[in-house]
Coordinates of C-alpha atoms and ligand atoms in Angstrom, one line a residue:
M7 CA 71.7 97.2 90.1
L8 CA 72.8 99.9 87.7
K9 CA 75.4 102.4 88.7
P10 CA 74.0 106.0 88.4
Q11 CA 75.1 107.7 85.2
A12 CA 74.5 111.0 83.4
S13 CA 73.0 110.5 79.9
S14 CA 70.9 112.5 77.5
T15 CA 67.9 111.8 79.8
R16 CA 69.6 111.5 83.3
D17 CA 71.4 113.8 85.6
L18 CA 73.9 113.0 88.2
V19 CA 75.0 115.2 91.1
N20 CA 78.0 114.1 93.1
L21 CA 77.6 114.7 96.9
D22 CA 81.2 113.9 97.9
G23 CA 83.1 116.5 100.0
T24 CA 83.2 117.1 103.8
W25 CA 80.0 116.3 105.6
R26 CA 79.1 117.2 109.2
F27 CA 79.9 114.2 111.4
A28 CA 79.1 112.9 114.9
L29 CA 79.3 109.8 116.9
V30 CA 76.0 108.4 118.1
K31 CA 77.1 107.7 121.7
D32 CA 74.0 106.1 123.0
D33 CA 70.9 104.8 121.3
L34 CA 70.2 105.8 117.7
E35 CA 66.5 106.2 118.2
K36 CA 66.9 108.2 121.4
E37 CA 69.5 110.6 119.9
A38 CA 67.6 110.8 116.6
P39 CA 70.5 112.8 115.0
W40 CA 68.5 113.2 111.8
T41 CA 65.9 115.5 113.3
G42 CA 68.1 118.5 113.4
A43 CA 71.6 119.8 112.8
L44 CA 74.3 117.4 114.1
P45 CA 75.9 118.4 117.4
G46 CA 79.6 119.5 117.5
S47 CA 81.8 120.8 114.8
L48 CA 83.4 117.7 113.3
E49 CA 83.4 117.3 109.6
A50 CA 84.3 114.0 107.9
P51 CA 85.5 113.5 104.3
V52 CA 83.3 111.4 101.9
P53 CA 84.5 109.1 100.5
A54 CA 86.7 107.8 103.3
S55 CA 86.6 105.6 106.3
Y56 CA 86.3 107.8 109.3
N57 CA 88.5 105.8 111.7
D58 CA 92.0 107.1 110.9
V59 CA 91.0 110.6 109.8
F60 CA 90.5 111.9 113.4
I61 CA 93.1 111.6 116.1
D62 CA 90.6 110.9 118.9
P63 CA 90.8 107.2 120.0
A64 CA 87.1 107.4 120.9
I65 CA 86.3 107.8 117.2
H66 CA 88.9 105.3 116.0
N67 CA 87.6 102.6 118.3
H68 CA 83.9 103.6 118.2
V69 CA 81.5 100.6 118.0
G70 CA 78.0 101.5 116.9
W71 CA 76.3 104.2 114.9
V72 CA 77.8 107.5 113.5
S73 CA 76.0 110.2 111.5
Y74 CA 77.0 112.1 108.4
Q75 CA 75.0 115.1 107.4
R76 CA 74.9 117.7 104.6
R77 CA 72.4 119.9 102.8
V78 CA 71.3 119.1 99.3
I79 CA 69.4 120.9 96.6
V80 CA 67.3 119.1 94.1
P81 CA 68.0 120.7 90.7
R82 CA 65.1 122.9 89.8
N83 CA 64.6 121.3 86.3
W84 CA 63.9 117.8 87.6
T85 CA 60.2 118.3 87.2
S86 CA 59.4 115.2 85.2
D87 CA 61.8 112.9 86.9
R88 CA 62.1 110.5 89.8
Y89 CA 65.2 111.1 91.9
F90 CA 67.3 109.1 94.3
V91 CA 70.2 109.3 96.7
R92 CA 72.7 106.5 95.9
V93 CA 74.9 105.4 98.7
S94 CA 77.7 103.4 97.1
A95 CA 78.8 101.8 100.4
A96 CA 77.9 102.3 104.1
T97 CA 80.0 99.9 106.1
H98 CA 78.2 97.9 107.4
E99 CA 74.7 99.2 107.8
G100 CA 73.3 102.4 106.5
R101 CA 70.1 104.5 107.0
V102 CA 69.2 107.5 104.9
Y103 CA 67.0 110.2 106.2
V104 CA 65.5 113.1 104.2
N105 CA 64.8 115.8 106.7
D106 CA 63.1 114.0 109.5
K107 CA 62.1 110.9 107.6
L108 CA 63.8 107.5 107.2
V109 CA 63.7 106.6 103.5
A110 CA 66.0 103.7 103.1
E111 CA 68.1 101.2 105.1
H112 CA 70.5 98.6 104.0
I113 CA 72.7 96.0 105.6
G114 CA 75.9 94.9 103.9
G115 CA 78.8 97.3 103.9
Y116 CA 80.3 96.9 100.4
T117 CA 77.3 97.0 98.1
P118 CA 75.2 100.1 97.1
F119 CA 71.6 101.1 97.8
D120 CA 69.2 103.8 96.8
A121 CA 66.8 106.0 98.7
E122 CA 64.0 107.6 96.6
V123 CA 63.4 111.2 97.4
T124 CA 60.9 112.2 94.7
S125 CA 57.8 112.6 96.8
L126 CA 59.6 114.2 99.7
V127 CA 61.4 117.2 98.2
K128 CA 60.3 119.3 95.2
P129 CA 62.7 120.4 92.4
G130 CA 64.5 123.5 93.5
Q131 CA 64.1 122.7 97.2
E132 CA 66.8 122.1 99.7
F133 CA 66.8 119.2 102.2
R134 CA 68.8 117.9 105.1
L135 CA 70.4 114.6 104.2
T136 CA 71.5 112.5 107.1
I137 CA 73.1 109.1 106.7
T138 CA 73.7 107.0 109.8
V139 CA 76.2 104.2 109.6
N140 CA 76.7 101.3 111.9
N141 CA 79.9 99.2 112.0
E142 CA 78.8 96.4 114.3
L143 CA 79.4 92.8 113.2
T144 CA 77.4 90.1 114.8
N145 CA 76.9 86.4 114.1
T146 CA 74.1 87.3 111.6
T147 CA 76.1 89.8 109.5
I148 CA 78.5 89.2 106.7
P149 CA 81.3 89.4 107.6
P150 CA 80.3 88.0 111.0
G151 CA 81.7 89.0 114.3
L152 CA 80.9 88.9 118.0
L153 CA 79.8 91.9 119.9
E154 CA 80.3 92.0 123.7
V155 CA 78.8 94.6 126.1
Q156 CA 81.3 95.1 128.9
A157 CA 80.3 95.8 132.6
D158 CA 80.7 99.6 132.0
G159 CA 78.2 99.4 129.1
Q160 CA 80.9 99.8 126.5
K161 CA 80.6 97.7 123.4
K162 CA 83.6 95.6 122.3
Q163 CA 83.8 94.3 118.8
K164 CA 85.6 91.0 118.0
Y165 CA 86.0 89.8 114.5
F166 CA 88.0 87.0 112.9
H167 CA 89.1 88.5 109.6
D168 CA 92.6 89.8 109.2
F169 CA 91.9 93.4 108.2
Y170 CA 90.9 96.5 110.1
N171 CA 87.1 97.0 110.4
Y172 CA 87.2 100.4 108.7
S173 CA 83.8 102.0 108.7
G174 CA 81.8 104.9 107.3
L175 CA 81.0 106.2 103.8
A176 CA 84.0 104.9 102.0
R177 CA 82.6 105.4 98.5
S178 CA 80.7 108.2 96.7
V179 CA 77.3 109.4 97.5
W180 CA 75.1 110.7 94.5
L181 CA 71.8 112.3 93.8
Y182 CA 70.5 111.2 90.5
S183 CA 67.5 111.4 88.3
V184 CA 65.7 109.1 85.9
P185 CA 62.7 110.0 83.7
A186 CA 59.5 109.4 85.7
A187 CA 57.3 108.1 82.9
S188 CA 59.5 105.2 81.9
S189 CA 63.1 104.4 82.7
V190 CA 65.7 101.6 82.3
E191 CA 65.8 99.9 85.6
D192 CA 68.3 97.1 84.9
V193 CA 70.3 95.8 82.0
T194 CA 71.9 92.4 81.7
V195 CA 74.4 91.7 78.9
I196 CA 75.8 88.3 78.2
P197 CA 78.6 88.2 75.7
D198 CA 79.4 85.2 73.5
V199 CA 81.5 84.5 70.4
Q200 CA 80.8 82.5 67.3
G201 CA 83.7 82.4 64.9
S202 CA 84.5 86.1 64.2
T203 CA 81.0 87.2 65.3
G204 CA 80.4 88.7 68.7
I205 CA 77.0 88.2 70.3
I206 CA 75.5 90.2 73.0
N207 CA 72.4 88.5 74.6
Y208 CA 70.6 91.1 76.5
D209 CA 67.7 91.8 78.8
V210 CA 66.4 95.3 79.6
Q211 CA 64.1 95.8 82.6
V212 CA 61.8 98.8 82.4
A213 CA 60.3 100.8 85.3
G214 CA 57.1 102.8 84.8
D215 CA 55.3 102.5 81.5
K216 CA 56.3 99.0 80.4
S217 CA 54.6 99.3 77.0
A218 CA 57.2 101.7 75.9
D219 CA 59.6 100.5 73.1
V220 CA 63.1 99.3 74.0
H221 CA 65.7 100.0 71.4
V222 CA 69.3 98.9 71.8
T223 CA 72.4 100.2 69.9
V224 CA 75.9 98.9 70.2
L225 CA 78.7 101.4 69.6
D226 CA 82.4 100.6 69.1
E227 CA 85.3 102.5 70.6
D228 CA 85.1 105.0 67.8
D229 CA 81.4 105.6 68.5
K230 CA 80.4 103.8 65.4
V231 CA 77.1 101.9 65.5
V232 CA 78.0 98.2 65.0
G233 CA 74.7 96.6 66.0
E234 CA 71.1 97.3 66.8
A235 CA 68.0 95.5 68.0
K236 CA 64.5 96.1 69.2
G237 CA 62.7 94.7 72.2
A238 CA 63.4 94.3 75.8
K239 CA 65.1 90.9 75.3
G240 CA 67.1 89.7 72.4
E241 CA 70.6 89.5 70.9
V242 CA 72.8 91.8 68.9
K243 CA 75.4 90.4 66.5
I244 CA 78.6 92.2 65.8
D245 CA 80.6 91.1 62.7
N246 CA 84.3 90.9 63.1
A247 CA 84.0 91.7 66.8
K248 CA 87.0 92.9 68.7
L249 CA 87.4 90.7 71.7
W250 CA 88.0 91.8 75.3
Q251 CA 91.3 90.1 76.1
P252 CA 93.5 90.0 79.3
G253 CA 95.8 92.9 79.0
A254 CA 94.1 94.2 75.8
A255 CA 90.7 95.4 76.7
Y256 CA 88.1 96.4 74.0
L257 CA 84.8 97.7 75.2
Y258 CA 81.6 98.3 73.2
Q259 CA 78.9 100.6 74.6
F260 CA 75.6 98.8 74.8
R261 CA 73.1 101.6 74.9
A262 CA 69.5 100.8 76.0
E263 CA 66.9 103.3 75.0
I264 CA 63.3 103.6 75.8
R265 CA 61.4 105.3 72.9
D266 CA 57.9 106.7 72.7
S267 CA 55.5 105.9 69.8
A268 CA 56.9 108.8 67.8
G269 CA 60.5 107.5 68.3
A270 CA 61.6 110.1 70.8
V271 CA 64.1 108.9 73.3
Q272 CA 62.6 108.9 76.8
D273 CA 65.5 107.2 78.6
S274 CA 69.0 106.2 77.7
Y275 CA 71.5 104.1 79.7
S276 CA 74.8 102.6 78.5
V277 CA 76.8 99.6 79.7
A278 CA 80.4 99.1 78.8
T279 CA 80.5 95.6 77.4
G280 CA 83.4 93.4 76.6
I281 CA 83.0 90.5 74.3
R282 CA 84.8 87.5 75.6
T283 CA 84.1 83.9 76.8
V284 CA 85.0 82.2 80.0
E285 CA 85.0 78.4 80.5
V286 CA 86.4 75.8 82.8
K287 CA 87.4 72.8 80.8
G288 CA 89.0 69.9 82.6
T289 CA 91.9 71.4 84.5
Q290 CA 92.1 74.5 82.3
F291 CA 90.6 77.9 82.7
L292 CA 89.9 79.3 79.2
I293 CA 89.4 82.9 78.3
N294 CA 88.3 83.2 74.7
G295 CA 89.0 79.6 74.3
K296 CA 92.7 79.9 75.3
P297 CA 94.2 78.6 78.5
F298 CA 94.8 81.5 80.9
Y299 CA 97.3 81.5 83.7
F300 CA 96.5 84.0 86.5
T301 CA 99.3 86.1 87.8
G302 CA 98.7 88.8 90.4
F303 CA 97.4 89.5 93.8
G304 CA 95.0 89.2 96.6
R305 CA 94.5 92.9 97.5
H306 CA 92.8 95.2 99.9
E307 CA 91.2 98.6 99.6
D308 CA 93.5 100.1 102.2
T309 CA 95.6 103.2 102.5
A310 CA 96.8 105.4 105.3
V311 CA 94.4 108.0 106.7
R312 CA 91.5 107.2 104.3
G313 CA 91.3 103.5 105.3
K314 CA 89.0 101.9 102.8
G315 CA 88.0 105.1 101.2
H316 CA 88.0 105.0 97.4
D317 CA 90.7 107.2 95.9
S318 CA 91.2 107.4 92.2
A319 CA 94.9 108.4 92.5
Y320 CA 95.7 105.2 94.5
M321 CA 93.5 103.2 92.1
V322 CA 95.4 104.4 89.0
H323 CA 98.8 104.0 90.8
D324 CA 98.0 100.5 92.0
F325 CA 97.0 99.5 88.5
Q326 CA 100.3 101.0 87.2
L327 CA 102.2 98.9 89.7
M328 CA 100.2 95.8 88.7
D329 CA 101.0 96.4 85.1
W330 CA 104.7 97.0 85.8
I331 CA 105.0 93.8 87.8
G332 CA 103.2 91.6 85.2
A333 CA 100.0 91.0 87.2
N334 CA 97.2 90.1 84.8
S335 CA 94.6 89.6 87.6
F336 CA 93.6 90.2 91.1
R337 CA 91.0 89.0 93.6
T338 CA 88.7 91.5 95.4
S339 CA 89.7 89.9 98.7
H340 CA 87.7 90.0 100.9
Y341 CA 84.7 92.1 99.8
P342 CA 83.3 93.7 96.7
Y343 CA 85.5 96.7 95.7
A344 CA 84.3 100.1 94.6
E345 CA 82.5 100.1 91.3
E346 CA 85.0 102.5 89.9
V347 CA 87.7 99.8 90.4
M348 CA 85.6 97.2 88.5
E349 CA 85.1 99.7 85.6
F350 CA 88.8 100.5 85.5
A351 CA 89.7 96.8 85.4
D352 CA 87.3 96.4 82.5
R353 CA 89.1 99.2 80.7
Q354 CA 92.6 98.0 81.6
G355 CA 92.0 94.4 80.7
I356 CA 92.7 93.1 84.2
V357 CA 91.0 89.8 85.1
V358 CA 89.1 89.8 88.4
I359 CA 88.0 87.1 90.8
D360 CA 85.1 88.9 92.5
E361 CA 84.5 88.0 96.1
T362 CA 81.7 88.5 98.6
P363 CA 82.4 89.8 102.1
A364 CA 82.0 86.3 103.6
V365 CA 85.3 86.2 105.5
G366 CA 85.9 85.1 109.1
L367 CA 83.5 82.1 108.9
N368 CA 86.1 80.0 110.7
L369 CA 86.3 79.7 114.5
G370 CA 89.1 77.1 114.1
I371 CA 91.4 79.9 112.9
A372 CA 90.0 82.2 115.6
S373 CA 90.7 79.9 118.5
G374 CA 94.2 79.1 117.2
F375 CA 95.3 82.6 116.4
F376 CA 93.2 84.8 118.7
S377 CA 92.8 82.5 121.7
T378 CA 89.0 82.7 121.6
K379 CA 87.1 80.0 123.4
K380 CA 86.4 77.0 121.2
M381 CA 83.0 77.2 119.6
A382 CA 81.6 75.4 116.5
T383 CA 81.6 77.5 113.4
W384 CA 78.4 76.0 111.9
S385 CA 76.2 76.3 115.0
P386 CA 73.3 78.3 116.3
E387 CA 75.7 80.6 118.2
Y388 CA 77.8 81.5 115.2
C389 CA 77.0 80.8 111.5
N390 CA 73.4 79.8 111.6
E391 CA 70.5 80.0 109.2
Q392 CA 70.2 83.8 109.6
T393 CA 73.9 84.1 108.8
R394 CA 73.4 82.0 105.7
E395 CA 70.5 84.2 104.6
A396 CA 72.7 87.3 105.0
H397 CA 75.4 85.4 103.1
A398 CA 73.0 84.5 100.3
N399 CA 72.0 88.2 100.1
S400 CA 75.6 89.2 99.8
I401 CA 76.1 86.9 96.9
R402 CA 72.9 88.2 95.2
E403 CA 73.9 91.8 95.7
L404 CA 77.4 91.2 94.4
V405 CA 76.3 89.5 91.3
A406 CA 73.5 92.0 90.7
R407 CA 76.0 94.8 90.9
D408 CA 78.9 93.3 88.9
K409 CA 77.2 90.8 86.4
N410 CA 78.0 93.0 83.4
H411 CA 81.7 93.4 83.9
A412 CA 83.9 91.7 81.3
C413 CA 86.8 91.7 83.9
V414 CA 84.9 89.3 86.2
V415 CA 85.6 85.7 85.3
L416 CA 85.0 83.9 88.6
W417 CA 82.9 84.5 91.6
S418 CA 84.3 83.7 95.1
I419 CA 81.5 83.1 97.6
S420 CA 83.7 83.0 100.7
N421 CA 87.2 83.3 102.0
E422 CA 88.6 80.5 104.2
P423 CA 85.4 79.2 105.7
S424 CA 85.8 76.3 108.1
S425 CA 85.1 73.8 105.2
N426 CA 86.5 70.8 107.1
E427 CA 84.1 71.3 110.1
D428 CA 80.8 69.4 110.5
G429 CA 78.0 71.4 109.1
A430 CA 80.0 73.0 106.3
R431 CA 78.3 71.1 103.5
E432 CA 74.8 71.8 104.8
Y433 CA 75.7 75.5 105.1
F434 CA 77.2 75.8 101.7
A435 CA 75.1 73.6 99.4
P436 CA 72.2 76.1 99.3
L437 CA 74.7 79.0 98.7
V438 CA 76.2 77.2 95.7
K439 CA 72.7 77.2 94.2
V440 CA 72.2 80.9 95.0
A441 CA 75.4 81.7 93.3
R442 CA 74.7 79.6 90.2
D443 CA 71.1 81.0 89.9
A444 CA 72.2 84.6 90.5
D445 CA 74.5 84.9 87.5
P446 CA 72.7 84.9 84.1
A447 CA 76.1 84.6 82.4
K448 CA 76.8 81.4 84.4
R449 CA 80.4 82.2 85.3
P450 CA 82.3 79.6 87.2
I451 CA 82.2 79.8 91.0
C452 CA 84.7 79.1 93.7
F453 CA 85.4 79.5 97.4
I454 CA 88.8 80.0 98.9
N455 CA 90.1 77.0 100.8
V456 CA 91.9 77.4 104.1
M457 CA 95.1 75.4 105.0
F458 CA 93.4 73.3 107.6
A459 CA 90.9 71.9 105.1
K460 CA 93.3 69.8 103.0
F461 CA 92.1 67.6 100.1
D462 CA 91.2 64.7 102.4
L463 CA 89.3 66.9 104.9
C464 CA 87.5 69.5 102.9
L465 CA 83.8 68.8 102.8
I466 CA 82.7 71.1 100.0
S467 CA 85.3 71.4 97.3
D468 CA 83.5 69.0 94.9
M469 CA 80.6 71.6 94.5
F470 CA 82.9 74.3 93.0
D471 CA 84.5 74.8 89.6
V472 CA 88.0 75.9 90.5
L473 CA 89.9 74.7 93.6
C474 CA 91.2 77.9 95.1
L475 CA 93.9 77.4 97.7
N476 CA 95.5 79.7 100.3
R477 CA 98.7 78.1 101.5
Y478 CA 101.4 79.3 103.8
Y479 CA 104.0 76.5 103.8
G480 CA 107.1 78.0 105.2
W481 CA 105.2 80.7 107.1
Y482 CA 102.4 79.4 109.2
E483 CA 103.4 75.7 108.6
H484 CA 107.1 74.7 108.8
T485 CA 107.9 78.3 109.7
G486 CA 111.3 79.3 108.3
D487 CA 112.1 75.7 107.1
L488 CA 111.7 76.0 103.4
V489 CA 113.1 72.5 102.7
A490 CA 110.4 70.8 104.8
A491 CA 107.8 73.3 103.5
E492 CA 108.6 72.5 99.9
A493 CA 108.1 68.8 100.4
A494 CA 104.9 69.2 102.4
F495 CA 103.5 71.7 99.9
E496 CA 104.2 69.5 96.9
A497 CA 102.8 66.5 98.6
E498 CA 99.6 68.3 99.4
M499 CA 99.2 69.7 95.8
L500 CA 99.7 66.2 94.4
G501 CA 97.0 65.0 96.8
W502 CA 94.5 67.6 95.4
A503 CA 95.4 66.8 91.8
K504 CA 94.8 63.1 92.5
K505 CA 91.5 63.6 94.3
Y506 CA 90.1 66.1 91.8
P507 CA 91.8 65.2 88.5
D508 CA 89.3 67.2 86.5
K509 CA 89.4 70.5 88.4
P510 CA 91.8 73.4 87.9
M511 CA 93.7 74.5 91.0
M512 CA 94.7 78.1 91.7
M513 CA 96.9 79.5 94.4
T514 CA 94.8 82.4 95.7
E515 CA 97.1 83.2 98.6
Y516 CA 100.7 82.5 99.6
G517 CA 103.0 84.9 101.3
A518 CA 105.3 85.8 104.1
D519 CA 105.3 88.9 106.4
T520 CA 108.3 91.0 105.4
L521 CA 109.5 94.2 107.1
S522 CA 110.6 96.4 104.3
G523 CA 114.4 97.1 104.7
L524 CA 115.0 94.2 107.1
R525 CA 118.0 92.4 105.5
S526 CA 119.5 89.1 106.7
W527 CA 122.5 86.9 105.8
N528 CA 120.6 83.7 106.8
A529 CA 117.3 84.7 105.2
G530 CA 115.4 84.5 108.4
P531 CA 111.6 85.0 108.5
W532 CA 110.5 88.7 108.2
S533 CA 113.6 89.6 106.1
E534 CA 113.5 90.6 102.5
E535 CA 115.8 87.7 101.7
F536 CA 113.3 85.2 103.2
Q537 CA 110.5 86.6 101.2
I538 CA 112.5 86.0 98.0
A539 CA 113.5 82.5 99.1
Y540 CA 109.9 81.7 100.1
Y541 CA 108.5 82.7 96.7
D542 CA 111.2 80.8 94.9
M543 CA 110.3 77.7 96.8
C544 CA 106.5 78.1 96.1
H545 CA 107.1 78.7 92.4
R546 CA 109.2 75.5 92.1
V547 CA 106.1 73.6 93.3
H548 CA 103.6 75.5 91.2
D549 CA 105.7 74.7 88.1
K550 CA 105.6 71.0 88.8
I551 CA 101.7 70.8 89.0
P552 CA 100.1 71.1 85.6
A553 CA 96.6 71.6 87.1
I554 CA 97.7 74.9 88.7
I555 CA 96.1 77.6 86.6
G556 CA 97.4 80.7 88.4
E557 CA 99.1 82.3 91.4
Q558 CA 97.9 85.4 93.3
V559 CA 100.3 86.3 96.0
W560 CA 99.2 87.6 99.4
N561 CA 99.3 90.6 99.4
F562 CA 99.7 93.4 96.9
A563 CA 100.6 95.9 99.7
D564 CA 101.0 95.9 103.5
F565 CA 97.6 96.7 105.1
Q566 CA 96.1 97.6 108.4
T567 CA 94.6 94.9 110.7
S568 CA 92.8 94.9 114.0
A569 CA 94.6 96.0 117.1
N570 CA 93.9 92.8 118.9
H571 CA 95.9 90.9 116.3
I572 CA 98.9 91.0 118.6
F573 CA 101.1 89.2 116.1
R574 CA 100.8 92.1 113.7
V575 CA 103.0 95.2 114.1
D576 CA 101.0 98.1 112.6
G577 CA 99.3 95.7 110.3
N578 CA 99.9 92.8 108.0
K579 CA 103.3 93.0 106.3
K580 CA 103.0 90.4 103.5
G581 CA 102.8 93.1 100.9
I582 CA 105.0 93.0 97.8
F583 CA 104.7 96.8 98.2
T584 CA 104.7 98.7 101.4
R585 CA 101.5 100.4 102.5
D586 CA 102.7 103.6 100.7
R587 CA 103.4 101.5 97.6
K588 CA 107.2 101.3 97.7
P589 CA 108.6 98.0 96.2
K590 CA 110.2 95.4 98.5
A591 CA 113.1 93.4 97.0
I592 CA 110.7 90.6 96.0
A593 CA 108.9 92.9 93.5
A594 CA 111.7 92.7 90.8
V595 CA 111.8 88.9 91.3
L596 CA 108.1 88.5 90.7
K597 CA 108.2 90.8 87.7
K598 CA 110.8 88.6 86.1
R599 CA 108.7 85.5 86.6
W600 CA 105.4 87.0 85.6
D601 CA 106.6 88.9 82.5
K602 CA 107.9 85.5 81.3
I603 CA 104.7 83.7 82.1
N604 CA 102.7 86.4 80.3
V605 CA 104.9 86.3 77.2
D606 CA 104.7 82.5 77.1
Q607 CA 101.0 82.3 77.3
D608 CA 100.8 84.7 74.3
Y609 CA 97.6 86.6 74.5
P610 CA 97.5 90.1 72.9
G611 CA 98.2 92.0 76.1
S612 CA 101.3 90.0 77.0
K613 CA 104.6 92.0 76.9
K614 CA 106.7 91.0 74.0
Ligands
GCB716 C1 94.8 84.3 105.1 C2 93.6 85.2 105.0 C3 94.1 86.6 104.8 C4 95.2 86.9 105.8 C5 96.3 86.0 105.5 C6 97.5 86.2 106.5 O1 94.7 83.1 104.9 O2 92.8 84.8 103.9 O3 93.0 87.4 105.0 O4 95.5 88.3 105.8 O5 95.9 84.7 105.6 O6 98.4 87.0 106.2 O7 97.5 85.6 107.6

């Protein structure tokens, strides 16, 4: 799915700002908030999660629908165009109404959708745009949750993932046009390298008049044409191509044009394209044929007040911090991030593990940590066939959105599912196929393994290309006892390496809650000293296991969690930075290690 863009043939109107806002207190259909002006005087910022913007607990804790509304004018010169409202994210379900009419609905809170407006409003006319957003999580949504209706009729939301269920319009809303006669509907670019030649295999999908000619041009960073081709499918060769490298991005513009018989451009759309290869070979992860060691983070889209709202100041600042500390990569834990973040990672040469929102598919963790009643994860009551269909859809939508990004080197189809529980294999086998079929570039795939599903218990690891492990030895296991933790951690890693001698292993999470400023002579848990000792211990083990191809610590920054996670004080504190991005003492220690790793692995972006 193409991100809307302005070009010589397309216009783009940004609809961000403050929108009228109201809770839907009862039934969406009964209240029909879209049939008139919204009640009350609240206004909510877009993009932002609404939960922490207002100080009313009823809004913070609301379970159900909310409405956003504003007036929009279709530009008067859009007479030979089709036009759409693009909602970049409505968490978790969104409906778009143009005046009184429902024009689009979408389930899945972190991927975009379109509502076509063309036949409903004429160029130059104004319309009332209402977007209703629902934050409920059930056993058939991804992520899943359980919804309870209490005796007083109030809904109560339970969910089993460890981050706050921020809701609303957290990413931009756009109105955009495409030429009506014929337009570029989708573009797929698959880069390859042969010697010093870069190859872009491409496929351009056309909407409207399909007999129109497709012409593609590749421009370098100086806007010089370096390759051309004709036809909707084909390849472009670039002599002496500059490669996209970790830490040293180089992006070509792949421009797809639709031309009429006289050669006039009818539509034009450009995709930033990095030329690089990705391959898993034995226990190595190769980027451009060279072994790559991941350093970096599991992260969250999370800041005070705006929740999961995309914010370019935080985005740039976070990338600055990652660059400073020597992080060459991150995982979009635990959902697809804003498209702007993916584009920025492309431009900054940061390597990304791109994850679906399939988190919380584990009632073993839930019953242990949240004292819920024991229930089987893979069962009609929780993750059933409908859940799997929603999960498959989340994989398809993620790949459709992000398939052209050079930064994406690995797809993660789920975080910490109950992969040691009966039924896991039956649930996941079809999803592995969905993921492999979805990506035309055939990137490797992984899922993120939970500490309960050790090498002798996990039922699904053999189906994936990289063994991604979240381990908390010294924190959740052998709490505070780093000697016992080190022995157990090493023993487990050796077990994985023995069982899967041909697969790379990657630490996708390891960490310890740390209260910034809490100092301790005896390095007790929660202190800054403990966090340092904990990471030193983990790194001793990583350095002993050759099959480990990377380490992403949990978490980049402290982040907000659900109020019923009673063991969290104002959120998860495993950040290397605080929620407002101040470094904890560990930051300098990690920087020292990662700078050295990056220099040693000697790719162009490493700091020398
Ligand atoms: C995990 C989860 C992550 C949690 C983390 C923790 O394994 O993947 O979402 O936040 O542990 O801190 O408990």
